[in-house]
């Protein structure tokens, strides 16, 4: 297993466009998390899955954001009608259960909305 | 919203200096405390997962202590090296906050040769 993979690494999009990011977690990990990080801040929780079930979604997240994890494997995060404020690093992480050995993070997707 | 405070926000030290950072978190409903190192252009990497009050963990020149009763953890780096330059993040796992980590804003360490 090569760790957590995220695609693409970088995305530049025009305001109003839709974007979709993909995350492939470690295969044995049943939990998958999405975080967003902006300059000078720590990663901010967006949502997480246990297997295919989405267990929690941040109240800070607007309806323009949606995430899926079909069949409990890879996950996608879609942002509709992007805004400049959506520009950030989007991080995916996975863990076994509650993460007693820590989370394993991907390298992130850097989104720039112009 | 859970309040996780890290201090200082940034630190500049010379190679060979020892340094320490603080992470403060709510002490009630505590489950675990994670520390991560995040180097530029890389993924955050887990350093420690700590659960017991009074616990101390060590990894090479880096060590961490935990006080769950008062809600704080210290991270120490002995004899800092340029390769230690990174952002250090702490994140508690709290029972009534669901099953996810809540991160502090991080401490950015820069070690000059």
mmCIF file of C-alpha atoms in Angstrom:
data_model
loop_
_atom_site.group_PDB
_atom_site.id
_atom_site.type_symbol
_atom_site.label_atom_id
_atom_site.label_comp_id
_atom_site.label_asym_id
_atom_site.label_seq_id
_atom_site.Cartn_x
_atom_site.Cartn_y
_atom_site.Cartn_z
ATOM 1 C CA UNK A 1 0.000 0.000 0.000
ATOM 2 C CA UNK A 2 1.435 3.347 -1.023
ATOM 3 C CA UNK A 3 -0.395 5.468 1.539
ATOM 4 C CA UNK A 4 -3.179 7.975 0.968
ATOM 5 C CA UNK A 5 -3.384 9.385 -2.557
ATOM 6 C CA UNK A 6 -5.110 12.573 -3.579
ATOM 7 C CA UNK A 7 -5.835 13.781 -7.059
ATOM 8 C CA UNK A 8 -5.283 16.346 -8.450
ATOM 9 C CA UNK A 9 -2.406 17.953 -6.540
ATOM 10 C CA UNK A 10 -3.332 21.391 -7.827
ATOM 11 C CA UNK A 11 -6.519 22.811 -9.314
ATOM 12 C CA UNK A 12 -7.122 26.298 -10.656
ATOM 13 C CA UNK A 13 -10.716 27.062 -11.499
ATOM 14 C CA UNK A 14 -12.847 30.045 -12.356
ATOM 15 C CA UNK A 15 -15.389 31.288 -9.882
ATOM 16 C CA UNK A 16 -18.724 29.588 -10.403
ATOM 17 C CA UNK A 17 -17.291 26.347 -11.787
ATOM 18 C CA UNK A 18 -17.712 22.959 -10.120
ATOM 19 C CA UNK A 19 -14.681 20.959 -8.999
ATOM 20 C CA UNK A 20 -14.259 17.396 -7.780
ATOM 21 C CA UNK A 21 -11.349 15.938 -5.821
ATOM 22 C CA UNK A 22 -10.563 12.287 -5.249
ATOM 23 C CA UNK A 23 -8.980 10.519 -2.302
ATOM 24 C CA UNK A 24 -7.775 6.912 -2.195
ATOM 25 C CA UNK A 25 -7.194 5.864 1.435
ATOM 26 C CA UNK A 26 -5.125 3.033 2.829
ATOM 27 C CA UNK A 27 -7.123 -0.065 1.925
ATOM 28 C CA UNK A 28 -7.374 -1.489 5.468
ATOM 29 C CA UNK A 29 -8.566 1.816 6.933
ATOM 30 C CA UNK A 30 -12.307 2.048 7.504
ATOM 31 C CA UNK A 31 -12.424 5.758 8.346
ATOM 32 C CA UNK A 32 -11.833 8.563 5.866
ATOM 33 C CA UNK A 33 -11.724 12.265 6.707
ATOM 34 C CA UNK A 34 -11.724 15.500 4.718
ATOM 35 C CA UNK A 35 -10.124 18.637 6.113
ATOM 36 C CA UNK A 36 -9.501 22.114 4.680
ATOM 37 C CA UNK A 37 -6.498 24.240 5.546
ATOM 38 C CA UNK A 38 -5.971 27.932 4.862
ATOM 39 C CA UNK A 39 -2.866 30.016 5.464
ATOM 40 C CA UNK A 40 -1.921 30.337 9.112
ATOM 41 C CA UNK A 41 -4.627 27.989 10.313
ATOM 42 C CA UNK A 42 -4.688 24.361 11.295
ATOM 43 C CA UNK A 43 -6.689 21.830 9.285
ATOM 44 C CA UNK A 44 -10.448 22.472 9.653
ATOM 45 C CA UNK A 45 -12.747 19.454 9.775
ATOM 46 C CA UNK A 46 -15.182 19.074 6.859
ATOM 47 C CA UNK A 47 -16.643 15.560 6.997
ATOM 48 C CA UNK A 48 -15.828 11.937 7.698
ATOM 49 C CA UNK A 49 -16.936 8.452 6.718
ATOM 50 C CA UNK A 50 -16.850 5.099 8.389
ATOM 51 C CA UNK A 51 -16.896 2.612 5.541
ATOM 52 C CA UNK A 52 -19.505 4.015 3.141
ATOM 53 C CA UNK A 53 -21.548 5.870 5.780
ATOM 54 C CA UNK A 54 -21.023 9.615 6.141
ATOM 55 C CA UNK A 55 -21.117 10.007 9.932
ATOM 56 C CA UNK A 56 -20.633 13.735 10.298
ATOM 57 C CA UNK A 57 -20.529 16.883 8.219
ATOM 58 C CA UNK A 58 -19.313 20.185 9.612
ATOM 59 C CA UNK A 59 -22.029 22.770 10.240
ATOM 60 C CA UNK A 60 -19.634 25.301 8.736
ATOM 61 C CA UNK A 61 -19.912 23.543 5.399
ATOM 62 C CA UNK A 62 -22.367 25.030 2.940
ATOM 63 C CA UNK A 63 -24.714 23.007 0.748
ATOM 64 C CA UNK A 64 -22.320 23.598 -2.139
ATOM 65 C CA UNK A 65 -20.032 20.932 -0.662
ATOM 66 C CA UNK A 66 -20.808 17.253 -0.974
ATOM 67 C CA UNK A 67 -18.768 14.138 -0.358
ATOM 68 C CA UNK A 68 -19.252 10.486 -1.169
ATOM 69 C CA UNK A 69 -17.510 7.250 -0.427
ATOM 70 C CA UNK A 70 -19.171 4.607 -2.574
ATOM 71 C CA UNK A 71 -18.479 1.028 -1.489
ATOM 72 C CA UNK A 72 -16.349 2.301 1.380
ATOM 73 C CA UNK A 73 -13.234 2.661 -0.753
ATOM 74 C CA UNK A 74 -12.181 5.933 -2.450
ATOM 75 C CA UNK A 75 -13.940 9.192 -1.708
ATOM 76 C CA UNK A 76 -14.809 12.270 -3.739
ATOM 77 C CA UNK A 77 -15.353 15.813 -2.541
ATOM 78 C CA UNK A 78 -17.309 18.095 -4.859
ATOM 79 C CA UNK A 79 -17.620 21.842 -4.579
ATOM 80 C CA UNK A 80 -20.349 23.401 -6.686
ATOM 81 C CA UNK A 81 -20.358 27.033 -7.840
ATOM 82 C CA UNK A 82 -16.925 27.704 -6.413
ATOM 83 C CA UNK A 83 -16.202 31.018 -4.664
ATOM 84 C CA UNK A 84 -12.889 32.732 -4.008
ATOM 85 C CA UNK A 85 -13.250 31.860 -0.322
ATOM 86 C CA UNK A 86 -13.060 28.183 -1.246
ATOM 87 C CA UNK A 87 -9.376 28.602 -2.150
ATOM 88 C CA UNK A 88 -7.502 26.367 0.278
ATOM 89 C CA UNK A 89 -5.594 23.101 0.687
ATOM 90 C CA UNK A 90 -8.008 20.172 0.871
ATOM 91 C CA UNK A 91 -6.569 17.289 2.877
ATOM 92 C CA UNK A 92 -7.777 13.717 3.025
ATOM 93 C CA UNK A 93 -6.793 11.311 5.790
ATOM 94 C CA UNK A 94 -7.659 7.768 6.738
ATOM 95 C CA UNK A 95 -7.448 5.725 9.911
ATOM 96 C CA UNK A 96 -8.307 2.389 11.386
ATOM 97 C CA UNK A 97 -11.271 2.957 13.711
ATOM 98 C CA UNK A 98 -10.550 5.933 16.028
ATOM 99 C CA UNK A 99 -6.968 6.269 14.866
ATOM 100 C CA UNK A 100 -5.010 4.850 17.784
ATOM 101 C CA UNK A 101 -1.924 4.875 15.545
ATOM 102 C CA UNK A 102 -2.729 8.283 14.136
ATOM 103 C CA UNK A 103 -4.240 9.418 10.897
ATOM 104 C CA UNK A 104 -2.441 8.921 7.592
ATOM 105 C CA UNK A 105 -2.735 12.022 5.440
ATOM 106 C CA UNK A 106 -2.499 12.517 1.707
ATOM 107 C CA UNK A 107 -0.457 15.311 0.167
ATOM 108 C CA UNK A 108 -3.560 17.428 -0.354
ATOM 109 C CA UNK A 109 -5.212 19.204 -3.267
ATOM 110 C CA UNK A 110 -4.414 22.908 -3.553
ATOM 111 C CA UNK A 111 -7.486 24.718 -4.930
ATOM 112 C CA UNK A 112 -7.221 28.229 -6.317
ATOM 113 C CA UNK A 113 -10.423 29.974 -7.389
ATOM 114 C CA UNK A 114 -9.833 32.945 -9.682
ATOM 115 C CA UNK B 1 -16.782 24.816 18.796
ATOM 116 C CA UNK B 2 -13.890 23.094 20.575
ATOM 117 C CA UNK B 3 -11.033 25.454 21.468
ATOM 118 C CA UNK B 4 -7.540 24.073 20.833
ATOM 119 C CA UNK B 5 -4.739 26.580 21.433
ATOM 120 C CA UNK B 6 -1.114 26.178 20.417
ATOM 121 C CA UNK B 7 1.692 28.496 21.421
ATOM 122 C CA UNK B 8 3.796 30.046 20.205
ATOM 123 C CA UNK B 9 2.417 30.521 16.679
ATOM 124 C CA UNK B 10 5.943 30.622 15.269
ATOM 125 C CA UNK B 11 9.443 30.090 16.543
ATOM 126 C CA UNK B 12 12.862 30.807 15.043
ATOM 127 C CA UNK B 13 15.818 29.056 16.649
ATOM 128 C CA UNK B 14 19.440 28.304 15.880
ATOM 129 C CA UNK B 15 20.687 24.824 15.120
ATOM 130 C CA UNK B 16 21.459 23.064 18.382
ATOM 131 C CA UNK B 17 18.894 24.983 20.457
ATOM 132 C CA UNK B 18 16.293 23.017 22.397
ATOM 133 C CA UNK B 19 12.734 24.194 22.167
ATOM 134 C CA UNK B 20 9.242 23.394 23.352
ATOM 135 C CA UNK B 21 5.665 24.123 22.331
ATOM 136 C CA UNK B 22 2.368 24.029 24.190
ATOM 137 C CA UNK B 23 -1.018 22.641 23.225
ATOM 138 C CA UNK B 24 -4.079 23.453 25.365
ATOM 139 C CA UNK B 25 -7.409 21.680 25.001
ATOM 140 C CA UNK B 26 -10.608 21.110 27.007
ATOM 141 C CA UNK B 27 -9.956 18.494 29.667
ATOM 142 C CA UNK B 28 -13.493 17.107 29.893
ATOM 143 C CA UNK B 29 -14.469 14.026 27.845
ATOM 144 C CA UNK B 30 -10.866 13.533 26.776
ATOM 145 C CA UNK B 31 -10.036 10.460 24.694
ATOM 146 C CA UNK B 32 -6.648 11.022 23.023
ATOM 147 C CA UNK B 33 -4.166 13.703 21.942
ATOM 148 C CA UNK B 34 -2.346 13.538 18.600
ATOM 149 C CA UNK B 35 0.795 15.409 17.510
ATOM 150 C CA UNK B 36 1.692 15.808 13.837
ATOM 151 C CA UNK B 37 4.645 17.286 11.969
ATOM 152 C CA UNK B 38 3.884 18.969 8.650
ATOM 153 C CA UNK B 39 6.813 19.832 6.426
ATOM 154 C CA UNK B 40 6.324 22.118 3.457
ATOM 155 C CA UNK B 41 5.120 20.281 0.323
ATOM 156 C CA UNK B 42 4.644 17.040 2.261
ATOM 157 C CA UNK B 43 1.811 15.304 4.105
ATOM 158 C CA UNK B 44 1.240 15.792 7.833
ATOM 159 C CA UNK B 45 2.994 12.930 9.619
ATOM 160 C CA UNK B 46 1.852 11.451 12.917
ATOM 161 C CA UNK B 47 4.420 11.854 15.714
ATOM 162 C CA UNK B 48 2.569 10.704 18.814
ATOM 163 C CA UNK B 49 -0.831 9.486 19.947
ATOM 164 C CA UNK B 50 -1.203 9.900 23.699
ATOM 165 C CA UNK B 51 -4.054 8.781 25.914
ATOM 166 C CA UNK B 52 -2.962 8.494 29.560
ATOM 167 C CA UNK B 53 -2.531 11.320 32.029
ATOM 168 C CA UNK B 54 1.157 11.744 32.793
ATOM 169 C CA UNK B 55 2.144 9.868 29.658
ATOM 170 C CA UNK B 56 5.487 10.721 28.091
ATOM 171 C CA UNK B 57 6.493 9.568 24.613
ATOM 172 C CA UNK B 58 9.783 9.900 22.788
ATOM 173 C CA UNK B 59 10.887 9.603 19.168
ATOM 174 C CA UNK B 60 14.562 10.371 18.669
ATOM 175 C CA UNK B 61 15.159 13.963 19.799
ATOM 176 C CA UNK B 62 11.445 14.723 20.063
ATOM 177 C CA UNK B 63 9.374 13.988 23.146
ATOM 178 C CA UNK B 64 5.916 14.884 24.408
ATOM 179 C CA UNK B 65 4.106 14.928 27.733
ATOM 180 C CA UNK B 66 0.405 14.909 28.506
ATOM 181 C CA UNK B 67 -1.704 16.326 31.338
ATOM 182 C CA UNK B 68 -5.327 15.365 30.781
ATOM 183 C CA UNK B 69 -6.589 16.778 34.091
ATOM 184 C CA UNK B 70 -5.585 20.344 33.241
ATOM 185 C CA UNK B 71 -5.814 19.938 29.457
ATOM 186 C CA UNK B 72 -2.337 20.539 28.077
ATOM 187 C CA UNK B 73 0.515 18.803 26.302
ATOM 188 C CA UNK B 74 4.120 19.869 25.711
ATOM 189 C CA UNK B 75 6.272 18.920 22.740
ATOM 190 C CA UNK B 76 10.048 19.152 23.222
ATOM 191 C CA UNK B 77 12.768 19.094 20.594
ATOM 192 C CA UNK B 78 16.292 18.608 21.906
ATOM 193 C CA UNK B 79 19.169 19.993 19.849
ATOM 194 C CA UNK B 80 17.070 21.318 16.936
ATOM 195 C CA UNK B 81 18.306 20.585 13.421
ATOM 196 C CA UNK B 82 17.350 22.357 10.157
ATOM 197 C CA UNK B 83 15.390 19.248 9.136
ATOM 198 C CA UNK B 84 13.117 19.828 12.160
ATOM 199 C CA UNK B 85 11.757 22.941 10.430
ATOM 200 C CA UNK B 86 8.042 22.294 10.000
ATOM 201 C CA UNK B 87 4.626 23.142 11.399
ATOM 202 C CA UNK B 88 3.750 21.100 14.487
ATOM 203 C CA UNK B 89 0.061 20.429 14.966
ATOM 204 C CA UNK B 90 -1.766 19.048 17.970
ATOM 205 C CA UNK B 91 -5.293 17.655 17.890
ATOM 206 C CA UNK B 92 -7.389 16.200 20.698
ATOM 207 C CA UNK B 93 -10.006 13.526 20.228
ATOM 208 C CA UNK B 94 -12.923 14.357 22.508
ATOM 209 C CA UNK B 95 -15.802 11.959 23.196
ATOM 210 C CA UNK B 96 -18.663 14.381 22.626
ATOM 211 C CA UNK B 97 -17.152 15.876 19.462
ATOM 212 C CA UNK B 98 -17.748 12.814 17.343
ATOM 213 C CA UNK B 99 -14.965 10.590 16.104
ATOM 214 C CA UNK B 100 -12.709 13.161 14.508
ATOM 215 C CA UNK B 101 -9.631 15.199 15.443
ATOM 216 C CA UNK B 102 -9.923 18.949 16.006
ATOM 217 C CA UNK B 103 -6.648 20.663 15.146
ATOM 218 C CA UNK B 104 -4.974 23.663 16.699
ATOM 219 C CA UNK B 105 -3.544 26.365 14.434
ATOM 220 C CA UNK B 106 -0.057 24.906 14.717
ATOM 221 C CA UNK B 107 3.393 26.111 15.739
ATOM 222 C CA UNK B 108 5.675 26.932 12.815
ATOM 223 C CA UNK B 109 9.295 26.100 13.674
ATOM 224 C CA UNK B 110 12.219 27.420 11.658
ATOM 225 C CA UNK B 111 15.716 26.159 12.530
ATOM 226 C CA UNK B 112 18.628 28.140 11.093
ATOM 227 C CA UNK B 113 21.927 26.367 10.440
#
